[in-house]
CSV table of C-alpha atoms in Angstrom, one decimal:
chain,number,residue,atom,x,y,z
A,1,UNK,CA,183.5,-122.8,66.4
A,2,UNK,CA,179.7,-122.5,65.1
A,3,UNK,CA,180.1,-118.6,64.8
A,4,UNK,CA,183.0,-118.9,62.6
A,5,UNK,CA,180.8,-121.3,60.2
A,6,UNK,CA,178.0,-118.9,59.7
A,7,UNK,CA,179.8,-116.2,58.1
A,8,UNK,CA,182.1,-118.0,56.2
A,9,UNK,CA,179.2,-119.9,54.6
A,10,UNK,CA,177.7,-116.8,53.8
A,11,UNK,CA,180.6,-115.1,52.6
A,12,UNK,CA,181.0,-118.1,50.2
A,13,UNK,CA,177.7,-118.0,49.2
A,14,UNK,CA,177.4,-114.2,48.0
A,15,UNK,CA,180.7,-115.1,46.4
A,16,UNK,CA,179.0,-118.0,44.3
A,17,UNK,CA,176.0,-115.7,43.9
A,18,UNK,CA,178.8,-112.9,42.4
A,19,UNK,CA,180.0,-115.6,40.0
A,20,UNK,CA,176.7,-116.5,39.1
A,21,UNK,CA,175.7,-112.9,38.4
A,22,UNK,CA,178.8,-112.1,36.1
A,23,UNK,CA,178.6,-115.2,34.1
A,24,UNK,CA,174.8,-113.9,33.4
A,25,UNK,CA,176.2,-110.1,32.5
A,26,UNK,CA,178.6,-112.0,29.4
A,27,UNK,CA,175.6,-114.3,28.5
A,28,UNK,CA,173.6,-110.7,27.9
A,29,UNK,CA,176.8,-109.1,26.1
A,30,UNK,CA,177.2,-111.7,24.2
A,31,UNK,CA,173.3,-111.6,22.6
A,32,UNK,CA,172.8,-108.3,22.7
A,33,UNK,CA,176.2,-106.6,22.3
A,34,UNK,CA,178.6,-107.8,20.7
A,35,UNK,CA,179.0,-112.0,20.5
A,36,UNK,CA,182.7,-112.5,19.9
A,37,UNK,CA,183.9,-110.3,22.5
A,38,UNK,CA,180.9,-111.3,24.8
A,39,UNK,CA,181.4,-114.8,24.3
A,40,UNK,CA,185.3,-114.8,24.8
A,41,UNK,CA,184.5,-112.8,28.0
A,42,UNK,CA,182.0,-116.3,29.0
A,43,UNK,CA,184.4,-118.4,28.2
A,44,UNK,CA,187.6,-117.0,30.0
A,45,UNK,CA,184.7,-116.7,33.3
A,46,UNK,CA,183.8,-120.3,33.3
A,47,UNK,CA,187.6,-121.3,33.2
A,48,UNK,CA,188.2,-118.8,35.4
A,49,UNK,CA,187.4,-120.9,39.3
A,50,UNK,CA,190.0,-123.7,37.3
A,51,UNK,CA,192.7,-121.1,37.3
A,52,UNK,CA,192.1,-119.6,40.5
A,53,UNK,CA,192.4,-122.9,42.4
A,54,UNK,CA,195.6,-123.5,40.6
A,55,UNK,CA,196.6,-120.1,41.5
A,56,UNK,CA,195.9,-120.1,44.7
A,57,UNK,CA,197.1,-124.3,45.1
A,58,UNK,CA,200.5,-123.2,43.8
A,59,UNK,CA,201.0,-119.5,46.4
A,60,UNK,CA,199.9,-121.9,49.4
A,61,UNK,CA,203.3,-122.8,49.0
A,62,UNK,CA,204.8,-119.1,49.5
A,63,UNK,CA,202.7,-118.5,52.6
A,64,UNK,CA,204.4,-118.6,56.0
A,65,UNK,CA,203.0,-117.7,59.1
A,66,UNK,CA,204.5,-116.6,62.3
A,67,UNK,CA,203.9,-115.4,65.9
A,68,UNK,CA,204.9,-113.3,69.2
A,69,UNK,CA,203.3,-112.2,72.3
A,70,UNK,CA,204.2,-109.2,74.2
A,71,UNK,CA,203.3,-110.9,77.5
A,72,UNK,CA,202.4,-114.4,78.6
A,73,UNK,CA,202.1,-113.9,82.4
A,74,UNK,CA,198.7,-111.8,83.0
A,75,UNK,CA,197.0,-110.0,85.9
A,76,UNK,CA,192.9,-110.4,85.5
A,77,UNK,CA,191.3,-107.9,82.9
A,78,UNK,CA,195.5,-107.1,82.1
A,79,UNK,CA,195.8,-107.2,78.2
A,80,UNK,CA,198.0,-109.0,76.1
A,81,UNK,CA,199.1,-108.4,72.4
A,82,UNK,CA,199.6,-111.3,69.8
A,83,UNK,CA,201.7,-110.4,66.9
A,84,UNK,CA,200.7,-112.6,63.7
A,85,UNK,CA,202.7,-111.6,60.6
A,86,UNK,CA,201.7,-113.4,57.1
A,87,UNK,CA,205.0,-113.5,54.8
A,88,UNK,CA,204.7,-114.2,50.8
A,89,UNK,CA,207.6,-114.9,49.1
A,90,UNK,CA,205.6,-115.1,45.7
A,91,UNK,CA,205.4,-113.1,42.9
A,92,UNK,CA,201.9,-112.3,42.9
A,93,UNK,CA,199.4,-111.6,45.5
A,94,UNK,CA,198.8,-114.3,47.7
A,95,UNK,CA,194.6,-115.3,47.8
A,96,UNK,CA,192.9,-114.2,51.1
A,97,UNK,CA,193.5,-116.3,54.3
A,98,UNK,CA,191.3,-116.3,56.7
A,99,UNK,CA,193.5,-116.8,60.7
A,100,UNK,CA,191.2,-118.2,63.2
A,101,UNK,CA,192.1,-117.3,66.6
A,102,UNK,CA,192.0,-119.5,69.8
A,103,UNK,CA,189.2,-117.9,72.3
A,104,UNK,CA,188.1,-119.0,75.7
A,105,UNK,CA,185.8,-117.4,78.5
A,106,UNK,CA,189.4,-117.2,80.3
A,107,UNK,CA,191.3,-115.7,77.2
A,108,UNK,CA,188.9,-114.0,74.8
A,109,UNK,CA,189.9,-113.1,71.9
A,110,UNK,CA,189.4,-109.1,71.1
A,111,UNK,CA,188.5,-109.1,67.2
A,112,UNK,CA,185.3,-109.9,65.8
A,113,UNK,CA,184.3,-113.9,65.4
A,114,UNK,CA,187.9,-114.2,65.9
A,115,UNK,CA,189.3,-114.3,62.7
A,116,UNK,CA,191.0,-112.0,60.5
A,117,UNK,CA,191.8,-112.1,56.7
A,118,UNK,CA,194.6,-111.1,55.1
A,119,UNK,CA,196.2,-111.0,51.4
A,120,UNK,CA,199.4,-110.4,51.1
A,121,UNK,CA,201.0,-108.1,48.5
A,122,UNK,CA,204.2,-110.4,46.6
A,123,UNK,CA,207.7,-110.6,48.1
A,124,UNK,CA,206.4,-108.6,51.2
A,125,UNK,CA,204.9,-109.4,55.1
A,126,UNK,CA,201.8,-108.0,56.5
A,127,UNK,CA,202.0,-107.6,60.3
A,128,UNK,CA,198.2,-107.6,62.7
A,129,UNK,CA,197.9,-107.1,66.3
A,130,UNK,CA,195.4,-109.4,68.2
A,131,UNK,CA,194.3,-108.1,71.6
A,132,UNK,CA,193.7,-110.9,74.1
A,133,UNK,CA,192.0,-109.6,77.7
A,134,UNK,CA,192.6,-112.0,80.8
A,135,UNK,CA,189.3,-112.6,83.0
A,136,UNK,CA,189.7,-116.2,84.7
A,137,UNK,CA,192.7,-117.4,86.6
A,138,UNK,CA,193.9,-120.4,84.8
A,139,UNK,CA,196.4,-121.4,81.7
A,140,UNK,CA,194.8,-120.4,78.5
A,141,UNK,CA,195.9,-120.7,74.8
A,142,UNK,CA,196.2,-117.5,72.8
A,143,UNK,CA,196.9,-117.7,68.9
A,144,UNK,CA,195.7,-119.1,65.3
A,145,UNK,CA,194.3,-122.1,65.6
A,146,UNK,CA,193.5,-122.6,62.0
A,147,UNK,CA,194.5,-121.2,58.8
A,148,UNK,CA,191.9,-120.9,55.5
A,149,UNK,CA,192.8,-120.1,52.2
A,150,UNK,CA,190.8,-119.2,49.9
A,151,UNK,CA,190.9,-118.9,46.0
A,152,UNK,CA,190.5,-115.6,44.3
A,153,UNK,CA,187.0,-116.1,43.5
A,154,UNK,CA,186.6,-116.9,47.0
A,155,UNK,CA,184.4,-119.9,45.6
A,156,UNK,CA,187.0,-122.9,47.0
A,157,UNK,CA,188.7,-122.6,50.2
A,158,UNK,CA,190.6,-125.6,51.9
A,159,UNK,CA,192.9,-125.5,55.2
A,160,UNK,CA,196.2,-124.9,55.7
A,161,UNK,CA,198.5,-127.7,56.8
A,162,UNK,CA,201.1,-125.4,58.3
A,163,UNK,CA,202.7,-126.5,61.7
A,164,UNK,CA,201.1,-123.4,64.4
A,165,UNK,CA,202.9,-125.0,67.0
A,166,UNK,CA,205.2,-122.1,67.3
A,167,UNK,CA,202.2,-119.5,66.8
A,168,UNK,CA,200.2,-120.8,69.8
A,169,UNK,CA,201.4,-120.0,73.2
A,170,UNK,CA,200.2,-120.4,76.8
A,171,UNK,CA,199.3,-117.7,78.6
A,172,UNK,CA,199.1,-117.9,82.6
A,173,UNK,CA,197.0,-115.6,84.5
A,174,UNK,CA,197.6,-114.5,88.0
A,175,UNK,CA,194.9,-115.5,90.1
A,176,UNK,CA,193.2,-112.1,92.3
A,177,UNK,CA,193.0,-112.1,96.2
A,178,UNK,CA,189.4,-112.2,97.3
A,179,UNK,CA,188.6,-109.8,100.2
A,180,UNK,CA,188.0,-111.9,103.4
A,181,UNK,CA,187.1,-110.2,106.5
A,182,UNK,CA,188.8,-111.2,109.9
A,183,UNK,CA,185.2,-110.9,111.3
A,184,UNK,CA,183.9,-113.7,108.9
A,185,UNK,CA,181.8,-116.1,110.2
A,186,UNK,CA,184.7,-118.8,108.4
A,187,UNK,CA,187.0,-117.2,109.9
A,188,UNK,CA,186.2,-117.5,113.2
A,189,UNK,CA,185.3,-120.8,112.8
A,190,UNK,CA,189.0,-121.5,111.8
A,191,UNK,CA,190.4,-119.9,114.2
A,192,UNK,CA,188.0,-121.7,117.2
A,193,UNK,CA,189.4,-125.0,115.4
A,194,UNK,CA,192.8,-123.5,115.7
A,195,UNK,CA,192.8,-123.1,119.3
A,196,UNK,CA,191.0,-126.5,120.4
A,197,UNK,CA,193.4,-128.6,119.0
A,198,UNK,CA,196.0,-126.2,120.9
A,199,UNK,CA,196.5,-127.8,124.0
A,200,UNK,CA,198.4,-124.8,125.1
A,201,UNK,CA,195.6,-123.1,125.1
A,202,UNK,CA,194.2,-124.4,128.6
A,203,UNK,CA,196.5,-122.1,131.0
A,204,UNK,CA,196.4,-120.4,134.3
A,205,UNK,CA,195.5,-116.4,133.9
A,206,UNK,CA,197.5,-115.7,137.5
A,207,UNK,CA,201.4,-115.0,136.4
A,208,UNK,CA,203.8,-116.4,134.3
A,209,UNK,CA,204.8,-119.3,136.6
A,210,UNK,CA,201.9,-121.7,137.9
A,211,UNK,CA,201.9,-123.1,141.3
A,212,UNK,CA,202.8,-126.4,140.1
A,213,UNK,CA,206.4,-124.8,138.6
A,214,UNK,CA,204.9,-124.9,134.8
A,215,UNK,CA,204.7,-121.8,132.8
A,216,UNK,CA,201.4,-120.2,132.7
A,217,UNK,CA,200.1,-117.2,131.0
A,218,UNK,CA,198.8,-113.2,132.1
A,219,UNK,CA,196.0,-112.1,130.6
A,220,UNK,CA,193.8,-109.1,129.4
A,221,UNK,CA,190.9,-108.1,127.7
A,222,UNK,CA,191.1,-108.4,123.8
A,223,UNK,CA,191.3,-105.1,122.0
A,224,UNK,CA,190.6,-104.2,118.5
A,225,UNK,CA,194.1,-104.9,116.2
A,226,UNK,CA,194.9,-108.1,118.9
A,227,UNK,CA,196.1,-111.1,117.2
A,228,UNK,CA,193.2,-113.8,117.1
A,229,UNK,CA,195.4,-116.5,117.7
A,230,UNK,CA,196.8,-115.2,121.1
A,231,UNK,CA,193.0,-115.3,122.4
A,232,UNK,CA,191.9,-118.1,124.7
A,233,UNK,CA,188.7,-118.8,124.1
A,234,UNK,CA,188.1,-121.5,126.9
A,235,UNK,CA,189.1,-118.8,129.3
A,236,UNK,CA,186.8,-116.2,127.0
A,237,UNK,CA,184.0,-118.7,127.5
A,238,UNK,CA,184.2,-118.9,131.3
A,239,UNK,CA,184.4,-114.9,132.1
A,240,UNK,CA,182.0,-113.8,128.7
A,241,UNK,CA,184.4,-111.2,127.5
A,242,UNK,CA,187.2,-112.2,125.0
A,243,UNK,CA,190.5,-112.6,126.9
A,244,UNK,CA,193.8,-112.3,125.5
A,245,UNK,CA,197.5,-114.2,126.2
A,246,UNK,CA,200.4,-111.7,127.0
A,247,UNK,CA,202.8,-115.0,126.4
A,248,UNK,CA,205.0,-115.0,123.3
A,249,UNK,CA,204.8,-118.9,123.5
A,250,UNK,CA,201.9,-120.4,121.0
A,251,UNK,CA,201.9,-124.1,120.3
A,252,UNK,CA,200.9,-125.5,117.1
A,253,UNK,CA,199.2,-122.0,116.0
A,254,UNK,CA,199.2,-123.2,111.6
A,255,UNK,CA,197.3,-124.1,109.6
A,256,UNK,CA,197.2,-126.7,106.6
A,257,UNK,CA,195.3,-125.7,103.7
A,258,UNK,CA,194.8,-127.9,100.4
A,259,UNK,CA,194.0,-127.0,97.5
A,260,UNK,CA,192.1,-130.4,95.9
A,261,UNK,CA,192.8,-130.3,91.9
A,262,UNK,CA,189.8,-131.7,90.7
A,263,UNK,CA,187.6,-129.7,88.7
A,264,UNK,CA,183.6,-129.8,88.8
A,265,UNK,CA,182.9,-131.1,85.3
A,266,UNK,CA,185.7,-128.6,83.7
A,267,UNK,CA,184.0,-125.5,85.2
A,268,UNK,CA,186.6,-122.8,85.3
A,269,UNK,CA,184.7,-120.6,87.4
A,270,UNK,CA,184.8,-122.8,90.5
A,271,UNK,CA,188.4,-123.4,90.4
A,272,UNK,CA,188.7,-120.1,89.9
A,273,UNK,CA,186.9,-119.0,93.7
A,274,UNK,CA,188.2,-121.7,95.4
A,275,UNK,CA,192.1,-120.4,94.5
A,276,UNK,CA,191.0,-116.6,94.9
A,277,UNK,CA,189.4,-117.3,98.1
A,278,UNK,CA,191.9,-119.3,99.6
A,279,UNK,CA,194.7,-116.5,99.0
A,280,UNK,CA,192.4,-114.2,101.0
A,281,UNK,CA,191.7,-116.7,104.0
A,282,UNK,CA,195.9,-116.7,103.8
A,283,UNK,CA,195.9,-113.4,103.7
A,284,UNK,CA,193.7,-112.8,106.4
A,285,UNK,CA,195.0,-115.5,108.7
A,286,UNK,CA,198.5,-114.2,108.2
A,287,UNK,CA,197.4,-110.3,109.6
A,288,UNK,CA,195.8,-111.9,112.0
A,289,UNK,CA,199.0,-113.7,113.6
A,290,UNK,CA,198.8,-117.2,112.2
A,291,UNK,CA,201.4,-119.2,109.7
A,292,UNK,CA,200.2,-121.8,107.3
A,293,UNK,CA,201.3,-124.6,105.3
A,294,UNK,CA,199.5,-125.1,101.7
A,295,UNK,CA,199.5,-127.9,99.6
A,296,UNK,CA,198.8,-128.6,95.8
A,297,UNK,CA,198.9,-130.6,93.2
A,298,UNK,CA,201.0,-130.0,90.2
A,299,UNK,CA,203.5,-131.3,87.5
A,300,UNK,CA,202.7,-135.2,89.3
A,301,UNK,CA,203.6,-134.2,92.6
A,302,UNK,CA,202.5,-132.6,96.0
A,303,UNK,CA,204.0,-128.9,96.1
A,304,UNK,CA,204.1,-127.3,99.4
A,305,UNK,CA,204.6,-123.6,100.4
A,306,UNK,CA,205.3,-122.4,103.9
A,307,UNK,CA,203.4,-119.2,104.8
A,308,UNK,CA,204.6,-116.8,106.8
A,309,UNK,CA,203.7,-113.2,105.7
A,310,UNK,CA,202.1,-111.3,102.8
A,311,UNK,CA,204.7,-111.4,100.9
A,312,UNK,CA,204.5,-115.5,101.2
A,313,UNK,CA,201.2,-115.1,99.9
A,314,UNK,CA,202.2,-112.8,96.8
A,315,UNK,CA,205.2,-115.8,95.7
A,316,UNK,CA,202.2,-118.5,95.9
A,317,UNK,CA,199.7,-116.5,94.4
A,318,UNK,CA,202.5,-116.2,91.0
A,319,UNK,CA,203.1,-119.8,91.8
A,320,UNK,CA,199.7,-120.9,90.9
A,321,UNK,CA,199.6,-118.7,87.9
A,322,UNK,CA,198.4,-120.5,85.1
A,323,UNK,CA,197.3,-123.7,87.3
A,324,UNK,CA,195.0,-126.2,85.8
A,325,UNK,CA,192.4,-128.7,87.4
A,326,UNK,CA,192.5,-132.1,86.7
A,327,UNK,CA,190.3,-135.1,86.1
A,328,UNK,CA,192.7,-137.3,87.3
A,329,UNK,CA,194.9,-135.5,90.4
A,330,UNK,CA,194.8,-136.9,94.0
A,331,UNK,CA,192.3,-135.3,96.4
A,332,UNK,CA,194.4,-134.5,99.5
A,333,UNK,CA,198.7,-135.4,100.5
A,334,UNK,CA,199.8,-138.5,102.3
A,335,UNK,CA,200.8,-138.6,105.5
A,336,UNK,CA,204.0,-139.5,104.3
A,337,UNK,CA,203.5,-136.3,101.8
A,338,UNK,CA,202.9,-133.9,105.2
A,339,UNK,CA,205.1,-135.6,107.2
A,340,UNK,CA,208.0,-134.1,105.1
A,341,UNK,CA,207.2,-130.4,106.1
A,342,UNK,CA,208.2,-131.4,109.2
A,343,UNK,CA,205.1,-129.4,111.0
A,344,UNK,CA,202.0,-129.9,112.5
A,345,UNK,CA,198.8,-128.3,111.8
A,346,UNK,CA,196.3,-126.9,114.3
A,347,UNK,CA,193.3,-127.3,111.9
A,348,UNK,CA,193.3,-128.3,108.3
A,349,UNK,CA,191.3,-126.5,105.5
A,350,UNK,CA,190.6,-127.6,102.5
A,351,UNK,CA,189.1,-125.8,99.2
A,352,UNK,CA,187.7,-127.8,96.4
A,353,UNK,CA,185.9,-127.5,93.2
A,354,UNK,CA,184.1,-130.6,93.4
A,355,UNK,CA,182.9,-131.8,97.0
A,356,UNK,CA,181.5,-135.9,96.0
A,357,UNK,CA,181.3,-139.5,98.0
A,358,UNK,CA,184.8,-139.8,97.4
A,359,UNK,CA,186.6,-136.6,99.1
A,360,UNK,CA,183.5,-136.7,101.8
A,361,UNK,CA,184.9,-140.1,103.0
A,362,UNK,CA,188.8,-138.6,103.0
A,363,UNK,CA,187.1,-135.4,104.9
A,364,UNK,CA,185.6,-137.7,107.4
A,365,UNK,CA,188.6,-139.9,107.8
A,366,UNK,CA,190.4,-136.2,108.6
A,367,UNK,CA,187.9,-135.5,111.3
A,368,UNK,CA,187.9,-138.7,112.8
A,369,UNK,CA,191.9,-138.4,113.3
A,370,UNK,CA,191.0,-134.7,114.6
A,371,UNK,CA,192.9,-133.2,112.0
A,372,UNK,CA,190.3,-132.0,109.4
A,373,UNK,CA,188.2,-129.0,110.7
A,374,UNK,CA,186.4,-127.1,107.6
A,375,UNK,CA,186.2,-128.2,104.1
A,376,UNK,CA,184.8,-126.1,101.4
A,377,UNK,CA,183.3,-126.3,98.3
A,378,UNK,CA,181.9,-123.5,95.4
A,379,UNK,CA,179.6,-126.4,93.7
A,380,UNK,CA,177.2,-126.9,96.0
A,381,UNK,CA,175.1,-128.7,93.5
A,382,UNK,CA,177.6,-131.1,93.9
A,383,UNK,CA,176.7,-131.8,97.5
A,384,UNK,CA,175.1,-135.2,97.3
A,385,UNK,CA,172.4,-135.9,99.1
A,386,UNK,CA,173.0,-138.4,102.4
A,387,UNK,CA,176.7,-136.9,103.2
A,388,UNK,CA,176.7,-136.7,107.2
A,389,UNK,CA,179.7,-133.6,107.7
A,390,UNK,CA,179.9,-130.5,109.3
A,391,UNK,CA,181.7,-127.5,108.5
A,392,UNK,CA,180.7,-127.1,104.7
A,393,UNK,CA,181.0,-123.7,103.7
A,394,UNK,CA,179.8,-121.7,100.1
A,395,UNK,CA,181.8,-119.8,98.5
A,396,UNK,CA,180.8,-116.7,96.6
A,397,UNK,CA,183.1,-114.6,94.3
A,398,UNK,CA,182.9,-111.5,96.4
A,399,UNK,CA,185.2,-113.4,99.3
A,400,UNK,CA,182.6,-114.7,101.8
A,401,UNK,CA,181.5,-117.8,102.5
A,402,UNK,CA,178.1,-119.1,103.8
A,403,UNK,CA,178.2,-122.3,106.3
A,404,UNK,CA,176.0,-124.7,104.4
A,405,UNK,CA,176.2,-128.1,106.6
């Protein structure tokens, strides 16, 4: 808002200087010229700003202004256009006004100091395209925010009462999928958690029926392109090669990830790599033979999506279009909340904004019922001083993480 002061104060001022200056030119016409034409021509300028604010008081009245936008669902750096058209149904040419324009590090705006003026020939419309360039996964406004009209000397100005409602319009952009490597360090991790709290996991390597008349499992050596959930990694440990099951049986292989809705003092940019690097841990955990469950908070409720493939993870990743943080949202489901999936989670995974006291004490609760494994947090100035966890992991924009705690 400052920037848009600046030049309208100057643009006031050299208009007052203008006036200034002209009343001067009659004053000198009038003395050294001619003094009845000089002096009518003073007289009709001081009068003058009276009957341009009258003017202008009486076409604010024949102004309209309305709005459309080609596109309000946006891929990052994907343009959208904003239509503004200016309609005087006067009889003489409406005084300039000056259209500010909404703009946000999310949703910038693509004209200078986002405003644009306009005078408007009579009976006619005047039609301007405003380019609008998405760069931060959220729900951002695009269109006028406030309307200026001037007078014709451009001395007086005062603001425009009209209803812009119906001008402004949300615009939801599609968060990207960060780029997480299967042979990430928080990957692994996950995965280890995976298959410890997979009591399958502890089975014979002889055939595929024990001695004792319950099913066991054949194994082999892991090869590049296995699925990392089908390796047993207590077996692995024992023989110092990775070891692979042949079995098409895997118990309790998914995983719960939440996405915690409360923002880190209304940063954008850290909701924004939490939700872009949890789509690639999906993505990532789903080539590599896993399911998951994610949960978030929206519209006053827990929403829950089942994850099964890629294409899973394309319908959440245009389900959280537009998706805002909140001051206010609960930090993690119920049980009650979970328990309606009907499924049980190997390890849980949580990505948050804003790791504090109070989602530490949830995490640790989680851990203590063996059902929280990793949280993770982009604010690590946020990680108070004192908190006794494990498993705290950076995020970085790029897609990796960095275990912190």
């Amino acid at each position: 808002m400052r920037k848009d002061k600046k030049p309208a104060a100057r643009s006031k001022m050299q208009a007052i200087v203008g006036y200034i200056g002209a009343l001067a030119l009659t004053v000198v016409f009038a003395l050294y010229l001619s003094g009845r034409t000089g002096w009518f021509f003073f007289t009709a300028m001081v009068i003058l700003p009276v009957i341009s604010v009258l003017a202008a008081a009486v076409m604010k009245k024949h102004i309209t202004v309305s709005a459309e936008i080609s596109d309000d669902l946006l891929y990052k750096d994907s343009s959208t256009t904003l239509k503004i058209t200016v309609k005087n149904s006067g009889y003489i040419p409406s005084p300039p006004l000056d259209i500010l324009f909404s703009d946000s590090s999310a949703l910038p705006c693509g004209i200078s100091e986002n405003k644009y003026t306009v005078s408007v020939m009579p009976r006619s419309e005047y039609t301007a395209e405003i380019p609008y360039t998405a760069k931060i996964w959220c729900c951002a406004k695009a269109g006028p925010k406030q309307l200026i009209l001037s007078d014709y000397t451009g001395i007086f100005s005062f603001k425009m009462k009209n209803e812009l409602s119906d001008c402004c319009f949300d615009v939801k952009i599609i968060p990207d999928i960060a780029e997480v490597s299967a042979a990430a360090d928080m990957v692994k991790s996950v995965c280890d958690a995976s298959s410890q709290n997979d009591d399958s996991e502890e089975t014979k390597d002889t055939h595929a029926l024990g001695f004792t008349g319950t099913a066991g499992f054949e194994h082999r050596e892991y090869v590049p392109g296995d699925p990392i959930k089908r390796i047993n990694w207590k077996l692995s440990g024992k023989r110092d090669k990775l070891m692979v099951r042949l079995d098409d049986q895997i118990v309790s292989s998914r995983h719960r990830i939440i996405l915690d809705s409360r923002n880190s003092s209304g940063s954008a940019e850290y909701g924004k790599i939490c939700g872009e690097n949890m789509l690639g841990m999906l993505r990532t955990l789903i080539r590599s033979g896993f399911s998951a469950d994610v949960w978030f908070y929206a519209n006053g409720g827990w929403k829950f999506e089942e994850i099964e493939n890629e294409d899973d993870v394309e319908q959440l990743r245009l389900s959280l279009a537009g998706y805002s943080f909140s001051e206010n949202a609960p930090r993690i489901p119920s049980a009650e909340d979970t328990a309606q999936s009907g499924k049980n989670a190997s390890a849980v995974i949580m990505y948050t904004p804003r790791f504090d006291r109070e989602l530490a004490a949830l995490v640790n609760i989680g851990k203590a019922d063996s059902k929280t494994e990793t949280a993770v947090t982009a604010a690590a100035a946020s990680i108070e001083d004192g908190m006794q966890l494990s498993g705290i992991w950076l995020l970085a924009a790029d897609g990796s993480a960095e275990c912190i705690l």
